[in-house]
mmCIF file of C-alpha atoms in Angstrom:
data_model
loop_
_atom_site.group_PDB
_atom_site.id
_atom_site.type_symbol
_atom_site.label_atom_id
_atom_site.label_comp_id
_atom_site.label_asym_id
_atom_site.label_seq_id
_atom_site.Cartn_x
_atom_site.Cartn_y
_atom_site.Cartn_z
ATOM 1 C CA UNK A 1 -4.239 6.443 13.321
ATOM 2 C CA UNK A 2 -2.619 3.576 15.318
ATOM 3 C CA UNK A 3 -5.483 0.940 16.662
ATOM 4 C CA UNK A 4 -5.759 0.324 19.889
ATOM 5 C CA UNK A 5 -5.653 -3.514 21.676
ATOM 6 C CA UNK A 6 -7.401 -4.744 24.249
ATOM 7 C CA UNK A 7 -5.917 -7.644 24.171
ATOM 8 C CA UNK A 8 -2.575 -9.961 22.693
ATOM 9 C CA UNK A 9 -3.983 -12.283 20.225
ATOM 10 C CA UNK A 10 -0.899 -14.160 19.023
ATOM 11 C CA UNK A 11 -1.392 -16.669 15.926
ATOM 12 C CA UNK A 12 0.893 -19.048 15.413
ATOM 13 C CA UNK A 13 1.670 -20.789 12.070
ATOM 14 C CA UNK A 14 2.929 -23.950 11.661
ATOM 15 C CA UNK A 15 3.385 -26.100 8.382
ATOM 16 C CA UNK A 16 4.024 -29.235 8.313
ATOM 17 C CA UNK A 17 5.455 -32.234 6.051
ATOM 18 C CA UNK A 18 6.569 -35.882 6.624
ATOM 19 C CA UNK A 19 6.721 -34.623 10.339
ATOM 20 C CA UNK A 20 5.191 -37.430 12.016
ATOM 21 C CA UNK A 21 7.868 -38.580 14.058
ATOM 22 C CA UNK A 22 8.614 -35.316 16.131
ATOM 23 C CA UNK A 23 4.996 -34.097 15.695
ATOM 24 C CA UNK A 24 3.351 -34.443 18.809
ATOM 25 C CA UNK A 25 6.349 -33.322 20.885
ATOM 26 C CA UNK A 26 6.253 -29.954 18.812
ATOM 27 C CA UNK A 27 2.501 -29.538 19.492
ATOM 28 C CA UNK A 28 2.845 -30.439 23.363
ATOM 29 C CA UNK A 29 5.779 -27.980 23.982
ATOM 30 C CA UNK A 30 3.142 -25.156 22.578
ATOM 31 C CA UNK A 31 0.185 -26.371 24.593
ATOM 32 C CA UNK A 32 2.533 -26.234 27.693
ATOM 33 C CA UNK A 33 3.777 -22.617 27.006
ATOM 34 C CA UNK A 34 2.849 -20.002 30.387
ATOM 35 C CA UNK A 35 1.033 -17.293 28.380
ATOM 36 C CA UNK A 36 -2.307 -18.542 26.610
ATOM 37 C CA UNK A 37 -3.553 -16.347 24.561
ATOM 38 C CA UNK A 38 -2.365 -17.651 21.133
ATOM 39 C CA UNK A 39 -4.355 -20.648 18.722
ATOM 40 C CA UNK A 40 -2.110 -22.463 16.767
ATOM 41 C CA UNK A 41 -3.034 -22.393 13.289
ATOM 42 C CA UNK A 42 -1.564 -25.830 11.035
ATOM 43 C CA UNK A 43 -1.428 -26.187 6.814
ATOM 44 C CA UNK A 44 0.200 -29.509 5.713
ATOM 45 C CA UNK A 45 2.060 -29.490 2.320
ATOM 46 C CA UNK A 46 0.984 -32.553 1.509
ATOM 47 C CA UNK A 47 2.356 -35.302 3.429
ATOM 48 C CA UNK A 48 2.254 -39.074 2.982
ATOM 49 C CA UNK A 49 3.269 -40.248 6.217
ATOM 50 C CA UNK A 50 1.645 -40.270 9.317
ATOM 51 C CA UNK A 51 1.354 -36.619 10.002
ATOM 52 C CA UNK A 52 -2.511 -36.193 8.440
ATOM 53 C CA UNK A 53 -3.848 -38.530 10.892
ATOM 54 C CA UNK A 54 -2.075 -36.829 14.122
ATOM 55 C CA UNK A 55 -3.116 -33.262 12.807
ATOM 56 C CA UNK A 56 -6.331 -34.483 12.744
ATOM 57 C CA UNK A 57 -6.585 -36.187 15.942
ATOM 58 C CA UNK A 58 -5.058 -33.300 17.746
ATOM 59 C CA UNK A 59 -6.931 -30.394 16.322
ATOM 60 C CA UNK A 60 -10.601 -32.407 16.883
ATOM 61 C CA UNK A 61 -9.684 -32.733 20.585
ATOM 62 C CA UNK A 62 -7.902 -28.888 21.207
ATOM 63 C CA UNK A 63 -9.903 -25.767 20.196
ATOM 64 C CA UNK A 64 -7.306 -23.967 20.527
ATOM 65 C CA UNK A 65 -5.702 -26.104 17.472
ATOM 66 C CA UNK A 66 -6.717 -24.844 13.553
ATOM 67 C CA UNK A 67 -6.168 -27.988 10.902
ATOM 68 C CA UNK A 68 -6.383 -25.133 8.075
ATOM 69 C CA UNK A 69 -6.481 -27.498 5.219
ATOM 70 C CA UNK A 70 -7.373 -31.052 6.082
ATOM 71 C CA UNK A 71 -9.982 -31.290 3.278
ATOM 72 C CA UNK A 72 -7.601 -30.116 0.274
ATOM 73 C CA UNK A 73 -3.799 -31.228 1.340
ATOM 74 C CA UNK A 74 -2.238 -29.446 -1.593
ATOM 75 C CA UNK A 75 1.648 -28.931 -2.178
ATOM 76 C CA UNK A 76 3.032 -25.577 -2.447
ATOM 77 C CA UNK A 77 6.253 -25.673 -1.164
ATOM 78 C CA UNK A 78 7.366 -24.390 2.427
ATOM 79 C CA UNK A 79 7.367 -20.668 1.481
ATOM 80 C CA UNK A 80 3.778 -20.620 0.258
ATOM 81 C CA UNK A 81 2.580 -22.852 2.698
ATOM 82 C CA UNK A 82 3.580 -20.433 5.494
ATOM 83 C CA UNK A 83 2.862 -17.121 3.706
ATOM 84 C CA UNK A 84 -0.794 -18.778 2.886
ATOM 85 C CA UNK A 85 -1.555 -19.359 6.300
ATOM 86 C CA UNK A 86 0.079 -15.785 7.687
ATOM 87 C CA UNK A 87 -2.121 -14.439 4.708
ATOM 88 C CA UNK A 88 -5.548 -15.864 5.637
ATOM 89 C CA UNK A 89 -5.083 -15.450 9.703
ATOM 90 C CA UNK A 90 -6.005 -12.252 11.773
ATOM 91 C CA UNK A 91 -4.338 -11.657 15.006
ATOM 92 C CA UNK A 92 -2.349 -8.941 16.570
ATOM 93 C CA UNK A 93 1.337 -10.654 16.396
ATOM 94 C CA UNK A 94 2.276 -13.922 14.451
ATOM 95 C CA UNK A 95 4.726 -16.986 15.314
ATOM 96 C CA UNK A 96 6.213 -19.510 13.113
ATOM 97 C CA UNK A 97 6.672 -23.302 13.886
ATOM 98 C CA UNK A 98 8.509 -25.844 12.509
ATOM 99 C CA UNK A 99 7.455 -29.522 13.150
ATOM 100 C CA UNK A 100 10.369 -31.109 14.824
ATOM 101 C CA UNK A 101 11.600 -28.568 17.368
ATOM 102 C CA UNK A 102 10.505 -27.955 20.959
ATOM 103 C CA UNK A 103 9.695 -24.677 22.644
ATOM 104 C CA UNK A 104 10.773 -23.725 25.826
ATOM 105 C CA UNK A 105 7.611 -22.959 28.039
ATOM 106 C CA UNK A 106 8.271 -19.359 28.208
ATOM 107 C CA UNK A 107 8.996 -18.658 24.574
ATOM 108 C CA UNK A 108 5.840 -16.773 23.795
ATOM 109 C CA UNK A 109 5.725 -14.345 26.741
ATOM 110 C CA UNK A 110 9.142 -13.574 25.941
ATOM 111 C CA UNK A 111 8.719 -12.793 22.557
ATOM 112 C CA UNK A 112 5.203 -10.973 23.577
ATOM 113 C CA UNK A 113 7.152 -8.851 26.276
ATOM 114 C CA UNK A 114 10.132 -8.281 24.190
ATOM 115 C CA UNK A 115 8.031 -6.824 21.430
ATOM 116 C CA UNK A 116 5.314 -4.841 23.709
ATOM 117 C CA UNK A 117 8.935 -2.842 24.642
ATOM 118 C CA UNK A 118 8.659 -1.632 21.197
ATOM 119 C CA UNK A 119 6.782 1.459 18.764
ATOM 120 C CA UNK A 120 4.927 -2.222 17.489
ATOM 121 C CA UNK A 121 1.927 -0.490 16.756
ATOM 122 C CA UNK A 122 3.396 2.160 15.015
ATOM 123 C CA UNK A 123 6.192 0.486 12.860
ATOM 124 C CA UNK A 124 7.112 -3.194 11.501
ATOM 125 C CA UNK A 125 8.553 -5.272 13.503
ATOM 126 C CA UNK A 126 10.799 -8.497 13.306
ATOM 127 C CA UNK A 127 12.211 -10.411 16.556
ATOM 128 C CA UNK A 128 14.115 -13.283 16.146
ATOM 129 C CA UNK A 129 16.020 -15.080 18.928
ATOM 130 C CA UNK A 130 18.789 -17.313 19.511
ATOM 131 C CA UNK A 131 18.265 -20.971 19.112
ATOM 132 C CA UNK A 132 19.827 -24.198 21.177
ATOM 133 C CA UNK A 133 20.637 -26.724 18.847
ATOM 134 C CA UNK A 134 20.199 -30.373 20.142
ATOM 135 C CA UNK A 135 20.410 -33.615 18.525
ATOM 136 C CA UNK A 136 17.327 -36.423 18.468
ATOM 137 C CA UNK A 137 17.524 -36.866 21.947
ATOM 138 C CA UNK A 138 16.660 -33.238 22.163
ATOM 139 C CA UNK A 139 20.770 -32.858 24.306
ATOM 140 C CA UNK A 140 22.609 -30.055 23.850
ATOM 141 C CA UNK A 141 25.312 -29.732 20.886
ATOM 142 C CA UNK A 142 26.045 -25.718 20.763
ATOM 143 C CA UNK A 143 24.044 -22.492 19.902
ATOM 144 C CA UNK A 144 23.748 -21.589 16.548
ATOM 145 C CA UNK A 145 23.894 -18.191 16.226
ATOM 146 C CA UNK A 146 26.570 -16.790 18.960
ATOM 147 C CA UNK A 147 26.289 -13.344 17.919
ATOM 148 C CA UNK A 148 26.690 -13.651 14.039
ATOM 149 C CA UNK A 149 23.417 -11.325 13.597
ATOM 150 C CA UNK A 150 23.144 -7.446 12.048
ATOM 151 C CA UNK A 151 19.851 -5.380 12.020
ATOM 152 C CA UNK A 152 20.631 -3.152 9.320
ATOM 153 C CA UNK A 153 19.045 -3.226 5.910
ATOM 154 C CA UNK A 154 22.119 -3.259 4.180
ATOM 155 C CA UNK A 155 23.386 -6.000 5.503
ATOM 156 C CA UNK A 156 20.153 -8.003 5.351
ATOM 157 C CA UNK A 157 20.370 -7.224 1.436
ATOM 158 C CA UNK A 158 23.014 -9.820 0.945
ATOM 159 C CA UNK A 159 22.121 -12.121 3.817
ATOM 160 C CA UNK A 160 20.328 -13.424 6.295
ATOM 161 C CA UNK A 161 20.378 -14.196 10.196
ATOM 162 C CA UNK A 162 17.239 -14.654 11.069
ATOM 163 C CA UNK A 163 15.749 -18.330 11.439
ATOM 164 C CA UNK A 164 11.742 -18.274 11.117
ATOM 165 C CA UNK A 165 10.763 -20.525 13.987
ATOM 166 C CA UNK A 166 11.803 -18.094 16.180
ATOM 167 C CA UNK A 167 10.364 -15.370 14.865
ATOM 168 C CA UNK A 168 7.673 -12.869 16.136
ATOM 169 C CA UNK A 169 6.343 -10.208 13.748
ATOM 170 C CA UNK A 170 3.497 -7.803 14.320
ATOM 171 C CA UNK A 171 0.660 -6.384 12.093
ATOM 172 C CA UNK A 172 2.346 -3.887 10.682
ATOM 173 C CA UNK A 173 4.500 -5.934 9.162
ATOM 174 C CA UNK A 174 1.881 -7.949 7.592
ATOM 175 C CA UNK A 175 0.378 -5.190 6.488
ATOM 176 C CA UNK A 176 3.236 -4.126 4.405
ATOM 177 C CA UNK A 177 3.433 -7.497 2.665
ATOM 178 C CA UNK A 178 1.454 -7.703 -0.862
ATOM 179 C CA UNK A 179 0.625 -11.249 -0.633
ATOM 180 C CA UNK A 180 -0.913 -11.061 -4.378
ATOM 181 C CA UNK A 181 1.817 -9.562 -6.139
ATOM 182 C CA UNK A 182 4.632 -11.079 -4.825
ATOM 183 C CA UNK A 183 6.794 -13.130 -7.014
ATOM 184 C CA UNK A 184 7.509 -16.252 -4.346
ATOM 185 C CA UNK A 185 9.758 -17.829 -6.929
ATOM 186 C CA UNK A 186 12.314 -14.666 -6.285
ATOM 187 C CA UNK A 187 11.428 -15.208 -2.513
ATOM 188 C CA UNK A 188 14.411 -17.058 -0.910
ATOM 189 C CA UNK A 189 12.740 -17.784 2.750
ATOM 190 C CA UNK A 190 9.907 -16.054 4.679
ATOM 191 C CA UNK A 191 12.114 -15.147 7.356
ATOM 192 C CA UNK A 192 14.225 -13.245 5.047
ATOM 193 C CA UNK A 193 11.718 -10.891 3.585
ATOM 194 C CA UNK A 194 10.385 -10.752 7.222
ATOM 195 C CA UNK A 195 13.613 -9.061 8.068
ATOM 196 C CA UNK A 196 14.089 -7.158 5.412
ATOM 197 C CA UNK A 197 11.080 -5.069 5.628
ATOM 198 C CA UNK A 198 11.366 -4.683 9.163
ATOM 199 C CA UNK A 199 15.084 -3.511 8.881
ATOM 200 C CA UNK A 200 14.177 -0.951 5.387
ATOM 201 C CA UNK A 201 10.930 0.269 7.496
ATOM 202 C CA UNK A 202 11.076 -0.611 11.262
ATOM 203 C CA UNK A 203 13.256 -2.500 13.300
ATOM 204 C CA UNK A 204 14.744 -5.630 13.419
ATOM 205 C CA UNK A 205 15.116 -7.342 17.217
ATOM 206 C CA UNK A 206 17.469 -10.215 18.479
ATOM 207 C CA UNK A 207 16.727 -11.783 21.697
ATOM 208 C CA UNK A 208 20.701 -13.721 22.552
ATOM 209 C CA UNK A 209 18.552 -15.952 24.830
ATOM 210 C CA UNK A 210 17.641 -19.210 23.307
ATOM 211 C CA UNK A 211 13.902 -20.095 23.800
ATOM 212 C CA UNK A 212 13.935 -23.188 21.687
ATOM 213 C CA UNK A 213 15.669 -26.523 21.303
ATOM 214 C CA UNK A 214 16.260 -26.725 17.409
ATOM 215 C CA UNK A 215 16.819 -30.370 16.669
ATOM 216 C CA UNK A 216 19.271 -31.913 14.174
ATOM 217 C CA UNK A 217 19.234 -34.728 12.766
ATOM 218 C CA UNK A 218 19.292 -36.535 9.567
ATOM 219 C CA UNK A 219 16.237 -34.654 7.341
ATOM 220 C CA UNK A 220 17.470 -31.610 9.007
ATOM 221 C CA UNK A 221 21.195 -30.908 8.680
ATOM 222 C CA UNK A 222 21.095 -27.039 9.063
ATOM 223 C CA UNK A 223 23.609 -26.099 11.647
ATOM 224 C CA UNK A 224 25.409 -23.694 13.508
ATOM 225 C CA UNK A 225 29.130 -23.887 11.800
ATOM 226 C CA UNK A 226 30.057 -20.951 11.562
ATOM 227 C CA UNK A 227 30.345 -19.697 7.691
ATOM 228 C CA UNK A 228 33.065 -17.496 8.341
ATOM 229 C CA UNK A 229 35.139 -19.873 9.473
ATOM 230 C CA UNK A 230 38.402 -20.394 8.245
ATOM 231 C CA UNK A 231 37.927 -24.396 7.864
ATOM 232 C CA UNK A 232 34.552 -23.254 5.939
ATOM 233 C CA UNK A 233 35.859 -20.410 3.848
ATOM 234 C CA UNK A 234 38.210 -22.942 2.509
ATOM 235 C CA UNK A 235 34.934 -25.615 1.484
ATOM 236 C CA UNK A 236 32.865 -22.548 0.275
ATOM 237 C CA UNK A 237 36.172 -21.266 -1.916
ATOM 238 C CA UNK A 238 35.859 -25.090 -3.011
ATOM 239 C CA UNK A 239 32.305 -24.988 -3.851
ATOM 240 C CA UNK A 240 32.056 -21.997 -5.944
ATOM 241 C CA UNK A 241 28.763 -23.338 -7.839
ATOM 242 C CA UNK A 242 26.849 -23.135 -4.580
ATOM 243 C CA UNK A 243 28.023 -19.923 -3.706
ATOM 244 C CA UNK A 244 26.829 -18.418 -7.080
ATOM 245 C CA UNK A 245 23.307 -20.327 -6.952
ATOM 246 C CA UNK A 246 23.360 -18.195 -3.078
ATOM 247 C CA UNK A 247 24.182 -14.598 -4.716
ATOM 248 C CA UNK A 248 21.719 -15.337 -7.697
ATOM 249 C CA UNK A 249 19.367 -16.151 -5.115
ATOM 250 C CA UNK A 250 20.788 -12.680 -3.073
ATOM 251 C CA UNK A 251 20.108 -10.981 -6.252
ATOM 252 C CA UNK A 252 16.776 -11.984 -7.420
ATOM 253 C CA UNK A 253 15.370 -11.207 -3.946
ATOM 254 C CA UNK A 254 17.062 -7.713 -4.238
ATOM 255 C CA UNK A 255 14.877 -7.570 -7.065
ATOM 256 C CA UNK A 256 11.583 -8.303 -6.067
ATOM 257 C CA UNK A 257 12.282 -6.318 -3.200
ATOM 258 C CA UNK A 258 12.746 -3.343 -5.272
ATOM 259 C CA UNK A 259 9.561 -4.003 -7.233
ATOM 260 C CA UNK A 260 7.631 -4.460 -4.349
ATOM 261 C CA UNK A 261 9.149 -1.199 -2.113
ATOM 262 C CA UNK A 262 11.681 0.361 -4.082
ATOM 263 C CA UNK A 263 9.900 3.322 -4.640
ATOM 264 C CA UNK A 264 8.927 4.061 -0.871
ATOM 265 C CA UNK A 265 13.377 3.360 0.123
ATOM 266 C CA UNK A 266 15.476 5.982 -0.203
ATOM 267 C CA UNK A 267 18.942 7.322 0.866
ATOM 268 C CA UNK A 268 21.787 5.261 1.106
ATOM 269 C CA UNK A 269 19.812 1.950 1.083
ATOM 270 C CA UNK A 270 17.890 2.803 -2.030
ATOM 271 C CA UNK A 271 21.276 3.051 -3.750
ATOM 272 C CA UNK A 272 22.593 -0.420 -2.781
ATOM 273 C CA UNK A 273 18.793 -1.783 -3.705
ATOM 274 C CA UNK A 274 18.607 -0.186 -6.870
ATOM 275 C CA UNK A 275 22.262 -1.434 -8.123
ATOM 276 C CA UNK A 276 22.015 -4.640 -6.813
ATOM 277 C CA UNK A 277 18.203 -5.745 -8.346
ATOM 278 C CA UNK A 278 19.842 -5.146 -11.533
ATOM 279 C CA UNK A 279 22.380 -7.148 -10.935
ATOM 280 C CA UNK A 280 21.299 -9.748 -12.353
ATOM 281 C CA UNK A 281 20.868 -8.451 -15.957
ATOM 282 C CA UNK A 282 23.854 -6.191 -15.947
ATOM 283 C CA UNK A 283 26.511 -8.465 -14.843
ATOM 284 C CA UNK A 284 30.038 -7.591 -16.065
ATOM 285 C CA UNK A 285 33.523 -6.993 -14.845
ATOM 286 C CA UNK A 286 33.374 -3.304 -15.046
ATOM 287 C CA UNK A 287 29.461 -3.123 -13.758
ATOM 288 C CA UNK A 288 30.766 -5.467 -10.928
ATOM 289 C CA UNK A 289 33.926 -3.454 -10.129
ATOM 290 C CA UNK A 290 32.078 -0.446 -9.989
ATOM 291 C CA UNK A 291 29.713 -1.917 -7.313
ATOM 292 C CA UNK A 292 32.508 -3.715 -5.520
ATOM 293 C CA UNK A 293 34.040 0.031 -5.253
ATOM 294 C CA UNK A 294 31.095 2.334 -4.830
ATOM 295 C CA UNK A 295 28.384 -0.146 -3.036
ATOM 296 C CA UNK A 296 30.671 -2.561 -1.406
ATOM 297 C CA UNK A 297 28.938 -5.395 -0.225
ATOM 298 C CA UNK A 298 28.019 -5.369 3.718
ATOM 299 C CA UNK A 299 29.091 -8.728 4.477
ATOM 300 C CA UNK A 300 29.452 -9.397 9.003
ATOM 301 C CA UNK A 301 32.924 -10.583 8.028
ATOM 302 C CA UNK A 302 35.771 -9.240 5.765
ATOM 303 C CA UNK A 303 36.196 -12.934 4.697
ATOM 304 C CA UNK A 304 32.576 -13.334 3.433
ATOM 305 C CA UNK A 305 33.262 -9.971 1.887
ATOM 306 C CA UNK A 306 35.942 -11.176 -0.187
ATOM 307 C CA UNK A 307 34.606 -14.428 -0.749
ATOM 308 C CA UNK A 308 31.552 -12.298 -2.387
ATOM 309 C CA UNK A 309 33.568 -10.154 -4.323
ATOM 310 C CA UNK A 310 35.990 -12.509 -5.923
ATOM 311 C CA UNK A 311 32.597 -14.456 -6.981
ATOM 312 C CA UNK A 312 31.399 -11.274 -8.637
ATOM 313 C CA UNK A 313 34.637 -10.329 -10.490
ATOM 314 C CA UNK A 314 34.960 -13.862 -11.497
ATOM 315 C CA UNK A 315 31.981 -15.349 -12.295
ATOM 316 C CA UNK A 316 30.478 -12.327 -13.833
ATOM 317 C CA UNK A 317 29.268 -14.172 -16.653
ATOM 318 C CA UNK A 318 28.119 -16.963 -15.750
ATOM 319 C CA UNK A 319 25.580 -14.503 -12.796
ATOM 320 C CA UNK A 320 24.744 -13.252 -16.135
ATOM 321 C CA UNK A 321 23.961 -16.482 -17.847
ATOM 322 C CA UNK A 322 22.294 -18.327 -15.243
ATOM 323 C CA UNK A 323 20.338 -15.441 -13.324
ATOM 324 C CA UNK A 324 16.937 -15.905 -15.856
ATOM 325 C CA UNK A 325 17.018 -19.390 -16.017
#
């Protein structure tokens, strides 16, 4: 029986560490936003510089502000710190923050309205927008996404596209998460088992219009090169250790994935989840070459394709060596 709301609570979830210098702005840019109805809840991961002491300034003076853990800072890494806090808060739809960015004032109605155009009560849902990358001066340098984004569950098997602080999911999708069994240390990012439930049992959304202003700069060098470049196929091709550590990464989430939902998947995607969570311990040139042929990887580019499968025919061994270590 679907529930029925009266009303659009809207949590959002921030974590924070060493954040202190772009802090405040963060916070502000959410206190300025044109629809209300959300409380921002904050966990710090245990930071030493000035960060505790704004948290708690700011959350004494705003009830609307949550400092979730300022009697037991605790580290737990920036997966665990944001799962713990979706975990322990009840609200109808949930945001995620990072602590350097700024919102634009009409990110969460956009998000809210985007998603009330959806079955949201019925299904799990993942919306994820495109972001405006600035530098410290919060100007302009290009968007990061431009299109490079798929919805399938295939495709979100061997990557993802969607960044978490622009990210709306409902309670549905909660729901389906099994906070106490999940293995976090086969857990890649939030974002990406976000998407990947959404996409295996509801519906992944992309909103092309940027509603924040994701700054880089020089603790936060994430940026929107394009991967599939030719210029960066030619670095990745060059960097061959990093691109294993990201498919044994790829893998072990495939993994977990299965253990958690395998048995509620089926079709077509059940195939590529099954083959691919064993991956890991079944790594050779023939098991390889018989995925490569029968379960190609879905890859947004044929270069990122290849790049994949020469890995796997190569480096067989070593995804076989390193994958339990």
């Amino acid at each position: 029986m679907v529930r029925k709301m009266e009303h659009n609570k809207i949590a959002i979830l921030m974590s924070t560490y060493n954040g202190g210098e772009y802090l405040s702005k963060q916070i502000e840019s959410i206190k300025e936003q044109t629809n209300t109805d959300w409380h921002l809840y904050i966990r710090d991961d245990g930071s030493t510089d000035d960060t505790l002491s704004i948290l708690k300034k700011i959350s004494d003076n705003d009830e609307k502000i949550t400092f979730v853990n300022k009697d037991n800072i605790k580290n737990v890494g920036v997966i665990r710190s944001f799962m713990s806090l979706l975990e322990s808060v009840d609200a109808d739809f949930y945001m995620f923050s990072d602590q350097d960015d700024v919102w634009k004032k009409n990110k969460v109605q956009r998000a809210l309205s985007l998603m009330q155009k959806q079955d949201y009560q019925a299904i799990p849902v993942c919306l994820h927008t495109e972001l405006q990358i600035v530098d410290d001066n919060l100007q302009p340098v290009e968007l990061m996404k431009r299109g490079r984004i798929w919805s399938d569950f295939q495709h979100f098997l061997f990557g993802n596209c969607v960044t978490g602080c622009t990210v709306m999911i409902n309670q549905q999708l909660k729901e389906m998460i099994n906070f106490n069994s999940l293995n976090y240390s086969r857990i890649s990012m939030h974002d990406w088992l976000f998407a990947n439930v959404a996409a295996a049992f509801g519906k992944v959304i992309y909103d092309p219009t940027p509603t924040i202003l994701y700054r880089q700069h020089g603790s936060n060098v994430v940026g929107g090169k394009d991967s599939q470049a030719t210029s960066q196929l030619i670095r990745r091709f060059f960097n061959l250790q990093g691109e294993l550590e990201d498919l044994i990464m790829m893998v072990r989430m495939a993994e977990e994935f299965n253990k958690q939902y395998g048995d509620e998947i089926s079709g077509r995607n059940q195939e590529y989840l099954s083959a691919y969570a064993k991956l890991g311990e079944k790594s050779s040139l023939k098991y390889n070459l018989h995925l490569i042929t029968k379960l190609p990887p879905c890859r947004s580019h044929l270069r990122g394709k290849l790049l994949l499968d020469f890995l796997m025919l190569t480096h067989n061994k070593e995804l076989l060596e390193n994958y339990n270590e």
